[in-house]
Short mmCIF file of C-alpha atoms in Angstrom, two decimals:
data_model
loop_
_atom_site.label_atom_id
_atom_site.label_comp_id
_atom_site.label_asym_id
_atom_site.label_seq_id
_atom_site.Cartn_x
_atom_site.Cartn_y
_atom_site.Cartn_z
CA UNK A 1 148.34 145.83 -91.10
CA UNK A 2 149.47 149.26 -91.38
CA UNK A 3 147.59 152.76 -92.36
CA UNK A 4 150.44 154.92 -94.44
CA UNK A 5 147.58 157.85 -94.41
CA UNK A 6 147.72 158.40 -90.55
CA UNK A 7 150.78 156.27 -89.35
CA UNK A 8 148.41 154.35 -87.39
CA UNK A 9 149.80 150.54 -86.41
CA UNK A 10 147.28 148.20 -86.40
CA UNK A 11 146.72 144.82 -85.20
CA UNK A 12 144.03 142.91 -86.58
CA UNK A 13 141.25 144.09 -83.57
CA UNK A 14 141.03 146.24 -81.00
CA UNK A 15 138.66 143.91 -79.15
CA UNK A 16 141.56 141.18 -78.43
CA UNK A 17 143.38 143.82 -76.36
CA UNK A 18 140.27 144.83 -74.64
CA UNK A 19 139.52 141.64 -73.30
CA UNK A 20 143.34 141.18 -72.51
CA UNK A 21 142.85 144.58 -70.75
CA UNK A 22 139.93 143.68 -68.52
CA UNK A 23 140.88 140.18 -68.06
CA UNK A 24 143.04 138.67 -65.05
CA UNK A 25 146.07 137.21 -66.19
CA UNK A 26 146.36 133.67 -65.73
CA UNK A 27 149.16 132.08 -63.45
CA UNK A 28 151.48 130.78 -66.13
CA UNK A 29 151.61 134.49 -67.26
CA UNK A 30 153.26 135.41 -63.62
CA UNK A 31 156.61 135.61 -65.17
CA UNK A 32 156.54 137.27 -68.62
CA UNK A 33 158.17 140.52 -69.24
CA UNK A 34 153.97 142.28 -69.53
CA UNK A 35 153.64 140.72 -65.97
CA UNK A 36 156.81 142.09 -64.33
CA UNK A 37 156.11 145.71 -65.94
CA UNK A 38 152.57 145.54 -64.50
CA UNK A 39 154.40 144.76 -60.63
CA UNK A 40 156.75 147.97 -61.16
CA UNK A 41 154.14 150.11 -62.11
CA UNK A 42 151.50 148.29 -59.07
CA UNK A 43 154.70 149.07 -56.77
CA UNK A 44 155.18 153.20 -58.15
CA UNK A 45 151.23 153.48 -57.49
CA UNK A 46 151.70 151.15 -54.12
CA UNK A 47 154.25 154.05 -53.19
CA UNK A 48 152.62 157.02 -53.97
CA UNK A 49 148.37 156.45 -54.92
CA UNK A 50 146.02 156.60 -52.31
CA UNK A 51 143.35 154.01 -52.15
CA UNK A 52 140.31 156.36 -53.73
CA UNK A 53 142.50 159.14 -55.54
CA UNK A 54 141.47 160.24 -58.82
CA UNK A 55 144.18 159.13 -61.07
CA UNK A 56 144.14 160.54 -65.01
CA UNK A 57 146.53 159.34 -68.18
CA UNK A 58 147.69 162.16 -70.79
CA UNK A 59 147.47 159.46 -73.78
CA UNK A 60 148.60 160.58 -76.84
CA UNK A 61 148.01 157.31 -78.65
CA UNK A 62 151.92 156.35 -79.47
CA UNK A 63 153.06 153.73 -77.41
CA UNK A 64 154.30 154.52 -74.02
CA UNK A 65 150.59 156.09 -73.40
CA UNK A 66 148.61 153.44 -74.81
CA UNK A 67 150.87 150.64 -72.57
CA UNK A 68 150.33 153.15 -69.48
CA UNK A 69 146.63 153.67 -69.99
CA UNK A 70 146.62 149.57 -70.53
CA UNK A 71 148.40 148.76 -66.97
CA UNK A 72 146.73 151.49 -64.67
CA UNK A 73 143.51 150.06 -66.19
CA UNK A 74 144.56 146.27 -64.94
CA UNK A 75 145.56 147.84 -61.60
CA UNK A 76 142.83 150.25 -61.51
CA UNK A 77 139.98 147.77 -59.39
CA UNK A 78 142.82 146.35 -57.37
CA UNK A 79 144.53 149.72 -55.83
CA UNK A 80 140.78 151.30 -56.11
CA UNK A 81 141.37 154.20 -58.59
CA UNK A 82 139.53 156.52 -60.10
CA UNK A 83 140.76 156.21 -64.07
CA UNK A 84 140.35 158.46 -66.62
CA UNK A 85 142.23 160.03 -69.44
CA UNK A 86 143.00 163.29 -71.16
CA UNK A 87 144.13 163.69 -74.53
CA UNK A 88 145.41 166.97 -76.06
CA UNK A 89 144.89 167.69 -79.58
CA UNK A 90 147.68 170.04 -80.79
CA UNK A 91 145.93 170.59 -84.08
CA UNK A 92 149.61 170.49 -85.61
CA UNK A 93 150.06 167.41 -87.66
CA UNK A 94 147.39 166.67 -90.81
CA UNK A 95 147.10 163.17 -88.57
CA UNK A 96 145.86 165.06 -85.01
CA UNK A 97 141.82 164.14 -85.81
CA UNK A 98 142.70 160.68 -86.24
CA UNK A 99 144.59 160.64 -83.79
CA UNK A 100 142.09 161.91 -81.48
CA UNK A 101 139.64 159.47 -82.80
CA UNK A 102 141.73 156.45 -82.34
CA UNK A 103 142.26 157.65 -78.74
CA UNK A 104 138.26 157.91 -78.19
CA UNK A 105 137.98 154.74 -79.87
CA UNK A 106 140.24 153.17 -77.20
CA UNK A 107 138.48 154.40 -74.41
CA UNK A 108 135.01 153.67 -75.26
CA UNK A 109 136.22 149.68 -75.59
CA UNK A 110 138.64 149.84 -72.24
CA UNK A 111 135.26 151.87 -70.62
CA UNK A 112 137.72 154.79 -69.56
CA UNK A 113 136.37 158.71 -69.61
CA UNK A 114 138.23 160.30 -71.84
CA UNK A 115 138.99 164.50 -71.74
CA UNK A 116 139.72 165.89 -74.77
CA UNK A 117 141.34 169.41 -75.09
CA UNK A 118 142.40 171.09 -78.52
CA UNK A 119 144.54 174.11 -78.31
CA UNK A 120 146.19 176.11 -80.46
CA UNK A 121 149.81 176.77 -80.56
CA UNK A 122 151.62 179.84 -80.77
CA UNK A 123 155.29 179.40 -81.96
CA UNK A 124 157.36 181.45 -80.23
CA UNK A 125 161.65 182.18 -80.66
CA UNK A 126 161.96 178.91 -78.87
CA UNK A 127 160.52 176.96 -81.38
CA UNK A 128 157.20 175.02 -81.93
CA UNK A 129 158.44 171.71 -79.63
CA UNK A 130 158.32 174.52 -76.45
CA UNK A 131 155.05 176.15 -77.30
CA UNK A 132 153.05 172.77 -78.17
CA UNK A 133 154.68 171.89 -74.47
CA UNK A 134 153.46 175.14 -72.76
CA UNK A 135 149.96 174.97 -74.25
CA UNK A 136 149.80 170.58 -73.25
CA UNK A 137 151.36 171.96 -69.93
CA UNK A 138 148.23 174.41 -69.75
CA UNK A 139 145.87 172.22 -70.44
CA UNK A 140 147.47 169.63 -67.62
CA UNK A 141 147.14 172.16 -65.20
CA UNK A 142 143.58 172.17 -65.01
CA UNK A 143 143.04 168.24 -64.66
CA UNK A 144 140.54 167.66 -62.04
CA UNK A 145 142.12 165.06 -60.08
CA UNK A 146 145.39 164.32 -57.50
CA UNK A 147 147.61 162.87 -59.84
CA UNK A 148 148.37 162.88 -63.72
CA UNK A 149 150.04 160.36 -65.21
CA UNK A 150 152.51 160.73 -67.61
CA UNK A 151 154.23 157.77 -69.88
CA UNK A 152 157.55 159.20 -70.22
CA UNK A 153 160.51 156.30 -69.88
CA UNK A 154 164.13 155.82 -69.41
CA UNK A 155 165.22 156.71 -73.02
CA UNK A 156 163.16 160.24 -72.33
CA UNK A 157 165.14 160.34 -69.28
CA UNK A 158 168.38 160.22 -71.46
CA UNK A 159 167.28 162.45 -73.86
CA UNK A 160 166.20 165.00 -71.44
CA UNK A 161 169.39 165.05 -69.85
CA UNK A 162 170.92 165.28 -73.06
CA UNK A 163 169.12 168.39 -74.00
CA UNK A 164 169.71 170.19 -70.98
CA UNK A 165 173.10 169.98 -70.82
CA UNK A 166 173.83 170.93 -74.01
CA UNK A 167 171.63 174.33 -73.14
CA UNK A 168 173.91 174.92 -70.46
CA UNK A 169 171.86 173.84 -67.30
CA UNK A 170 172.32 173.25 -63.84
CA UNK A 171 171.38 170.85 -61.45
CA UNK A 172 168.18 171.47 -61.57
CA UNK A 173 167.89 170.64 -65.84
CA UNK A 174 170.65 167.76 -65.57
CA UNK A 175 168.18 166.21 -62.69
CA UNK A 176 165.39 165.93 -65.87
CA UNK A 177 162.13 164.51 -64.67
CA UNK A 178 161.36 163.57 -61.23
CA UNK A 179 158.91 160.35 -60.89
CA UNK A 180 156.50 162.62 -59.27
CA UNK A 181 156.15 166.15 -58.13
CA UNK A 182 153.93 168.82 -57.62
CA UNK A 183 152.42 170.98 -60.34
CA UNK A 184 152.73 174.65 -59.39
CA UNK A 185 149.89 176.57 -58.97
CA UNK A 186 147.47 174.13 -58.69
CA UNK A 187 147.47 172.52 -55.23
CA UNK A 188 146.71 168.83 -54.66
CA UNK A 189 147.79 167.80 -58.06
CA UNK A 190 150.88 166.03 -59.07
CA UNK A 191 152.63 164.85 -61.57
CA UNK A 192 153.58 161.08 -61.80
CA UNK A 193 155.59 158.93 -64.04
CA UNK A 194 155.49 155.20 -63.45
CA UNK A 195 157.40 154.00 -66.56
CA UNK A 196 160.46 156.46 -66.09
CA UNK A 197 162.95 153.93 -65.44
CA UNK A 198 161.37 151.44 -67.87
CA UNK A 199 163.17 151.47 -71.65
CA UNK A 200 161.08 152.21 -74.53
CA UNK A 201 162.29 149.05 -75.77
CA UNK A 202 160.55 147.05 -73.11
CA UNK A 203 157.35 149.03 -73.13
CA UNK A 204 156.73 148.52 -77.11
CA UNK A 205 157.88 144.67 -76.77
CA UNK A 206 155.06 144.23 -73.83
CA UNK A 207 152.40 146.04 -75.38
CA UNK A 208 153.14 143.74 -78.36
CA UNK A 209 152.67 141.22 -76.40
CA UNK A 210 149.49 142.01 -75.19
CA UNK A 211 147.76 142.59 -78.17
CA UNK A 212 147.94 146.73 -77.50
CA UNK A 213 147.39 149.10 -80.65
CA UNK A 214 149.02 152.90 -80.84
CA UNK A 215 150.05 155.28 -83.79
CA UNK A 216 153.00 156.42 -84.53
CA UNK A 217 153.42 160.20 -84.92
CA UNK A 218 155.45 161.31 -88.00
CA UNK A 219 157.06 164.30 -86.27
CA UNK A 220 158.89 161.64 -84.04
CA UNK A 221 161.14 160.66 -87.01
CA UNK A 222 162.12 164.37 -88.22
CA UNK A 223 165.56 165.51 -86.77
CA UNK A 224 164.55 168.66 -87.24
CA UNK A 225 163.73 168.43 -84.23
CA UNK A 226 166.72 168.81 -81.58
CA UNK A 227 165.09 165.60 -79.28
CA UNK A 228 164.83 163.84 -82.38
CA UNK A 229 168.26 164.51 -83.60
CA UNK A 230 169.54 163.34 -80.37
CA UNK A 231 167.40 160.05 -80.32
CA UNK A 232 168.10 158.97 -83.95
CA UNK A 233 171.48 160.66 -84.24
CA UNK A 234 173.48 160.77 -81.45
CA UNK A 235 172.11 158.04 -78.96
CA UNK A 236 172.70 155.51 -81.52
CA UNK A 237 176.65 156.42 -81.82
CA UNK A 238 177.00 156.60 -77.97
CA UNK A 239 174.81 153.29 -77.95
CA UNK A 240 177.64 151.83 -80.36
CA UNK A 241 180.48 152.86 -77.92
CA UNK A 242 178.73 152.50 -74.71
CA UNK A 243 176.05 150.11 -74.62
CA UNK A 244 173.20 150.88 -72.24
CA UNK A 245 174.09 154.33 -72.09
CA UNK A 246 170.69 155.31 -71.64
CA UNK A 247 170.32 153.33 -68.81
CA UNK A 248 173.51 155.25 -67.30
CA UNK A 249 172.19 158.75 -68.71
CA UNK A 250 169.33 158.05 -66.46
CA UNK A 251 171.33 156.83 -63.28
CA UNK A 252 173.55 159.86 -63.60
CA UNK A 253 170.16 162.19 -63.48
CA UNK A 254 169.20 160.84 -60.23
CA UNK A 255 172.40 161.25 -58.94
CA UNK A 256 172.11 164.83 -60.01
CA UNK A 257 168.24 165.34 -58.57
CA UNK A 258 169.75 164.04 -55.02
CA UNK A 259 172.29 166.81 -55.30
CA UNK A 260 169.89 169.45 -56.49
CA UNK A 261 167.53 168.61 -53.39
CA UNK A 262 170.26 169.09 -50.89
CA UNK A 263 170.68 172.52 -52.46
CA UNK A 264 166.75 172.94 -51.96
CA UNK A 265 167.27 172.22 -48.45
CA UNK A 266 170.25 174.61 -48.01
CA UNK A 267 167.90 177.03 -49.64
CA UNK A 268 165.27 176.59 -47.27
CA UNK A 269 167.21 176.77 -44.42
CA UNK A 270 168.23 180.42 -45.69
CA UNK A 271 165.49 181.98 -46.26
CA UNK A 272 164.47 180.99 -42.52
CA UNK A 273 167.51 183.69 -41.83
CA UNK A 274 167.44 185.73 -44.99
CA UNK A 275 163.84 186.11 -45.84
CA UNK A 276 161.24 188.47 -43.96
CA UNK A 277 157.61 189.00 -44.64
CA UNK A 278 158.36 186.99 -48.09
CA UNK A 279 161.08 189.32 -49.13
CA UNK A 280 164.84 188.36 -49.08
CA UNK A 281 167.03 191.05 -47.01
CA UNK A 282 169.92 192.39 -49.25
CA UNK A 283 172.25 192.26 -46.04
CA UNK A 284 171.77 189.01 -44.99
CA UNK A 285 172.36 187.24 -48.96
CA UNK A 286 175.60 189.68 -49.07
CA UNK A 287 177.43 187.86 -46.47
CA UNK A 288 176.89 184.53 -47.75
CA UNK A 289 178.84 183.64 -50.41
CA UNK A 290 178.56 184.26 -54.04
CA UNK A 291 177.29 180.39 -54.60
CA UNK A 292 175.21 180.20 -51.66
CA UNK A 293 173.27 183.38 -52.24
CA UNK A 294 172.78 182.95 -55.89
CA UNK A 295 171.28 179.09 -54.76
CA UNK A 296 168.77 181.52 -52.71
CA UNK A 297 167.68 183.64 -55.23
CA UNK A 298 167.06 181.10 -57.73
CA UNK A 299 165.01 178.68 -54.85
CA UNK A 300 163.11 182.49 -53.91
CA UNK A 301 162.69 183.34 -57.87
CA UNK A 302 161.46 179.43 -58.87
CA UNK A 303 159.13 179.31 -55.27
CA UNK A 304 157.15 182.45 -57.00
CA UNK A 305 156.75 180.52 -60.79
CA UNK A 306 159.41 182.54 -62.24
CA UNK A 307 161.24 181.83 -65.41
CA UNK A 308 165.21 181.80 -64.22
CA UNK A 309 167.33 184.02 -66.01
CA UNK A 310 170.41 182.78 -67.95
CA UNK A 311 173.73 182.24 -65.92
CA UNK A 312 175.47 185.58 -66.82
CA UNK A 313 172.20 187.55 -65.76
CA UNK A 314 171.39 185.81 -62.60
CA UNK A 315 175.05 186.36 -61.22
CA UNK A 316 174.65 190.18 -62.13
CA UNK A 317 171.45 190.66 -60.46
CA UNK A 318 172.46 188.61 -57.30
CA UNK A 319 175.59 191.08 -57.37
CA UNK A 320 174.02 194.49 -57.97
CA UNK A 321 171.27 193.51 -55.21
CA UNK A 322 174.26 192.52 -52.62
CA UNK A 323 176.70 195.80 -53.51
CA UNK A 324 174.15 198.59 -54.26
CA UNK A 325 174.39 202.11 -52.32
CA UNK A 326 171.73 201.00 -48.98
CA UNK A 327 169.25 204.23 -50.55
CA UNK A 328 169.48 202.83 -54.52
CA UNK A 329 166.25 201.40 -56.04
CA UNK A 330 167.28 198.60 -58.93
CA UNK A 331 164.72 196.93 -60.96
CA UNK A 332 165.34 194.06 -63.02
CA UNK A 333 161.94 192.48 -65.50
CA UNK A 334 162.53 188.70 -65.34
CA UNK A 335 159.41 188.62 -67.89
CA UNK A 336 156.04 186.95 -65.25
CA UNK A 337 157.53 189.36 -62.73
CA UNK A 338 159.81 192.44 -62.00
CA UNK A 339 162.40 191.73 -59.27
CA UNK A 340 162.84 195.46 -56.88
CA UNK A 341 165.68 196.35 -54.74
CA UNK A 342 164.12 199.17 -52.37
CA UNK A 343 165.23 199.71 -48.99
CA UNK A 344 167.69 196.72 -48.77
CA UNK A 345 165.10 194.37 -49.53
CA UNK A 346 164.17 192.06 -52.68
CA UNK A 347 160.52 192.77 -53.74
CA UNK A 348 159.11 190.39 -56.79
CA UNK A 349 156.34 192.08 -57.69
CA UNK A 350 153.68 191.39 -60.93
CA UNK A 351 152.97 193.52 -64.13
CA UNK A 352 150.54 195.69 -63.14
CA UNK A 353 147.37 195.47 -65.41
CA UNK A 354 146.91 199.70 -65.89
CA UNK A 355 143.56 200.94 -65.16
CA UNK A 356 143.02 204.87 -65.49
CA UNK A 357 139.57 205.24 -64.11
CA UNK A 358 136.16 203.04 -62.90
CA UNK A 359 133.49 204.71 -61.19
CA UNK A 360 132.52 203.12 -57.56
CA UNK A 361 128.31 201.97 -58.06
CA UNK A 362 128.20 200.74 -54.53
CA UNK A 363 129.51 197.30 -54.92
CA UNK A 364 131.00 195.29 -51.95
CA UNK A 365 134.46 194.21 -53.84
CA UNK A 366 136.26 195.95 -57.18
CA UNK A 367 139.28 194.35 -59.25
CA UNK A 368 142.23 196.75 -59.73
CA UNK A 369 144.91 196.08 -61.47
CA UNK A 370 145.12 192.64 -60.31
CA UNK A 371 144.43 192.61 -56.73
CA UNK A 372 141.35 194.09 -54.95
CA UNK A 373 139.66 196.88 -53.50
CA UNK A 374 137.00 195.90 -50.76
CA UNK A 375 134.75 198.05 -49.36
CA UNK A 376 133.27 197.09 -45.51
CA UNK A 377 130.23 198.93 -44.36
CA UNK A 378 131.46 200.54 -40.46
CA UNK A 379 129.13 202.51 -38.12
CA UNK A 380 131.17 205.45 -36.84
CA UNK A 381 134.33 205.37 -38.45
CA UNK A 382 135.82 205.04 -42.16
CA UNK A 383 134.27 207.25 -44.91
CA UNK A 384 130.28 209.09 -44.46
CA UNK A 385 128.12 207.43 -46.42
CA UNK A 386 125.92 210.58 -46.70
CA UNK A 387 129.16 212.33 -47.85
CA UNK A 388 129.64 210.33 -50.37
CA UNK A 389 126.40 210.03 -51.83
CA UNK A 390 126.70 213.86 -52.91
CA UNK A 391 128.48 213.40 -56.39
CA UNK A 392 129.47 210.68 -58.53
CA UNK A 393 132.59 208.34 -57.09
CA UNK A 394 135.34 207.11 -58.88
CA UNK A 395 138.82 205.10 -58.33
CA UNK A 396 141.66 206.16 -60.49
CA UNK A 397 145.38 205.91 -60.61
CA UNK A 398 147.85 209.00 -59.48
CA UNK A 399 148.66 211.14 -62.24
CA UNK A 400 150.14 213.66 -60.07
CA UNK A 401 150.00 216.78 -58.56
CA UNK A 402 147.36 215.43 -56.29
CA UNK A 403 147.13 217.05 -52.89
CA UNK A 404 145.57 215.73 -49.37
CA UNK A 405 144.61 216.44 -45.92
CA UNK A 406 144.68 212.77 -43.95
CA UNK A 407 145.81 214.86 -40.45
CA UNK A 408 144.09 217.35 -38.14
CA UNK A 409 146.51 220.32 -37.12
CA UNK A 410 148.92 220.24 -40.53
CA UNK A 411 148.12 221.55 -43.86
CA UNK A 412 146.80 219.83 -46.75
CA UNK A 413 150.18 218.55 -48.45
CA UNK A 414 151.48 217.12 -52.10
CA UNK A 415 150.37 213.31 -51.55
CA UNK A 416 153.71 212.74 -53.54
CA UNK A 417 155.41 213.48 -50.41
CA UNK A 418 153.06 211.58 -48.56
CA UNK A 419 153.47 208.72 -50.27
CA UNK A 420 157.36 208.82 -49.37
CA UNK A 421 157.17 209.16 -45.83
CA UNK A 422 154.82 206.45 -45.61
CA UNK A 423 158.03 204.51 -47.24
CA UNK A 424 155.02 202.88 -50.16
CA UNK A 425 157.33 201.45 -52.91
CA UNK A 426 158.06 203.25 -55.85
CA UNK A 427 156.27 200.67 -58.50
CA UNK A 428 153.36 200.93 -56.21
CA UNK A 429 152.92 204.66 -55.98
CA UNK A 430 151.02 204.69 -59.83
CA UNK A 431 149.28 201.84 -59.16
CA UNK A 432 147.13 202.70 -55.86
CA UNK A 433 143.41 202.85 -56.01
CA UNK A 434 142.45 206.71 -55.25
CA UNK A 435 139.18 207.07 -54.33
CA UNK A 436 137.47 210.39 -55.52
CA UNK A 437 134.12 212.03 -54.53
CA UNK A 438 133.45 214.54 -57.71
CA UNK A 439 136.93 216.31 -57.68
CA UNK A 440 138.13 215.77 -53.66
CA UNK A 441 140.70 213.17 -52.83
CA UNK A 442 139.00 211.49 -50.49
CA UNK A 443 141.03 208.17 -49.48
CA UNK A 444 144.53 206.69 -49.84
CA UNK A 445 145.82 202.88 -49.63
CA UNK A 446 147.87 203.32 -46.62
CA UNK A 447 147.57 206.58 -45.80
CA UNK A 448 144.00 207.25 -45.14
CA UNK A 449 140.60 209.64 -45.46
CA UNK A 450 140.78 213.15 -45.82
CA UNK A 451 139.56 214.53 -42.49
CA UNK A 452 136.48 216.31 -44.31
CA UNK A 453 135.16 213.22 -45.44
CA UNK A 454 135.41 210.80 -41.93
CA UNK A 455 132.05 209.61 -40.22
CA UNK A 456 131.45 211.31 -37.19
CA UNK A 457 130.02 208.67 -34.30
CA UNK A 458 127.10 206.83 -35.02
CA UNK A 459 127.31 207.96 -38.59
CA UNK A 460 127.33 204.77 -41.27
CA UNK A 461 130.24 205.03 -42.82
CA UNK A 462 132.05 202.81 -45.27
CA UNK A 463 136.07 201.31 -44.96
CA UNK A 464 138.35 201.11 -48.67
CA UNK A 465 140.59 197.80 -48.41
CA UNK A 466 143.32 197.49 -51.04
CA UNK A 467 145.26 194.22 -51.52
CA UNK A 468 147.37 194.48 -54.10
CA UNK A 469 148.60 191.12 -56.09
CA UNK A 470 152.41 191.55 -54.69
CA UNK A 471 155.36 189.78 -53.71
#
């Protein structure tokens, strides 16, 4: 039976999969196509699950997700996981509650917690495929367990490869999806993806044969869609010409994720030489050559969650940092960060969040900006206490023309020239917490306190830390 209203396939009950689901399968079933699916994905977890992990499906409901969510569940007592699933309601199709409802449906029967997360998706030049990706991507990031489990197969594989090239990538895009990997940002979770050299072919015949139910999103047939044109436009041609090209697609995208980890490797080896205190040193990538340096900065620029910037802009930012004048300051905004040349180093640094003024009510810790301003209670040393409680205190950025007097014996002096001797970055110069007593300067990030406002001995006095969210 089949629902037109919400492209839902349905079998005649859920409650015959179910019971399929949470039965063992009997030993005449050891060598049907369900049975040998199950061993591949027992042998991924075998490989890479811990006995005890937390382990959660993204199901969408379509196919690929429903099958997953079905064979993890099997395996689940056996490899002793924690199972649970997540689904992500993109609030895009008329269909998404139903959707969402068959998936909750599905989970009360199998007995599986299910997360639910709507979000709301902002189109942006790259198209509404990217943003619903970004906000699911989001949403993944703040799964509470060490591995989720993604359904994507051999004929995503193809497609992703596919895609990529034709957007001009490197090794990195032709190597598509890895079967598991990290998920920046958010240590201790990973990504995995036990069907990904499975066809969707196979997946849909097995889950028909065990009884499975899923629904079938409408958006998957519009080739609107550039994934869709390739799957129902162009993969069928090629399929004509070159049968099991999929299967190759794939192969060749493994070939290319063993080359793209050698260059990781070279990378890392590099910035052993190249990189100091987390910054790469403009001599050292100049004498490597043009290939090898621009490998570096695109290893140093993806390390710090960094969109890459096309080809033609990468190779003119790896060149202006190698050839500029030793004394020239280049900035370049690669959108999460801005990347700094400044005294023959490479500085990524983030947008800095402008605050003009907050006044100081005696609190241990302040944000600023995006980093921090601590403040440590000392007993003969830092700033008086008794000083400061004469008139109201207050942080604020430079606006210039500010003068100080951090040094006994020299006069008080423009902090602008100050700031240059103490060789503080340009970027960061407008961004430094000042700390103010009424209308006296009283202490400066990495330069000091006035001398009229120190503690003398035995005084309780009070030490400014600022740590800056930096590169």
């Amino acid at each position: 039976m089949h629902c037109a209203k919400c492209q839902i396939s349905l079998l005649p009950s859920l409650s015959s999969s179910v019971s399929s689901a949470c039965s063992v399968m009997a030993s005449t079933r050891n060598s049907s196509p369900s049975a040998d699916l199950l061993t591949r994905v027992a042998d991924c977890l075998g490989q890479y699950v811990r006995r005890g992990e937390r382990l959660t499906v993204a199901l969408s409901g379509g196919a690929d997700s429903v099958f997953l969510l079905y064979a993890l569940h099997k395996l689940s007592v056996s490899h002793g996981l924690q199972l649970s699933a997540l689904h992500v309601n993109h609030g895009i199709s008329p269909n998404a509650a139903h959707w969402q409802s068959f998936c909750e449906r599905l989970c009360a029967a199998w007995n599986i917690r299910l997360d639910v997360s709507r979000v709301a998706v902002a189109p942006r030049k790259d198209g509404l495929e990217a943003a619903a990706r970004r906000a699911r991507y989001d949403v993944f990031a703040d799964v509470s367990a060490e591995w989720l489990a993604l359904a994507h197969q051999r004929d995503d594989q193809a497609e992703t490869l596919m895609l990529n090239l034709l957007r001009g990538t490197g090794l990195g895009g032709a190597a598509a999806m890895p079967r598991a990997r990290a998920v920046p940002g958010r240590p201790g979770l990973r990504i995995l993806r036990p069907l990904l050299e499975v066809s969707r072919k196979e997946i849909e015949a097995c889950a028909h044969q065990e009884g499975l139910t899923w629904i079938e999103d409408e958006s998957n047939a519009d080739t609107h869609y550039s994934r869709n044109f390739i799957r129902h436009r162009v993969l069928p041609l090629l399929r004509d010409r070159f049968p099991g090209c999929e299967a190759v697609l794939a192969r060749a995208a493994a070939h290319f994720a063993d080359c793209q980890n050698l260059l990781q490797e070279l990378a890392r080896e590099d910035s052993n030489k190249a990189v100091r205190e987390g910054r790469i040193v403009a001599a050292q990538l100049k004498i490597m050559n043009d290939a090898r340096a621009r490998n570096l900065m695109r290893y140093v620029l993806q390390r710090e969650s960094v969109t890459l910037p096309d080809t033609v802009r990468l190779y003119e930012i790896v060149r202006q940092v190698c050839h500029a004048a030793p004394d020239s300051h280049l900035s370049f905004d690669l959108g999460e960060k801005v990347l700094h040349r400044y005294r023959g180093e490479v500085w990524l640094v983030p947008h800095f969040d402008a605050v003009m003024e907050k006044e100081w009510l005696g609190e241990d810790e302040m944000a600023w900006g995006g980093g921090k301003l601590r403040f440590l209670p000392t007993m003969g040393e830092g700033i008086s206490r008794e000083k400061l409680a004469s008139n109201k205190v207050k942080i604020t950025a430079r606006q210039g023309g500010e003068r100080f007097h951090p040094e006994y014996g020299r006069p008080r002096r423009e902090l602008k020239k100050l700031l240059q001797e103490h060789a503080v970055p340009p970027w960061e110069r407008g961004r430094l917490p000042l700390l103010w007593c009424g209308d006296e300067l009283v202490w400066v990030p990495g330069i000091g306190i006035d001398i009229a406002w120190r503690c003398t001995s035995n005084e309780p006095g009070i030490s400014p830390e600022y740590q800056p969210e930096s590169f």
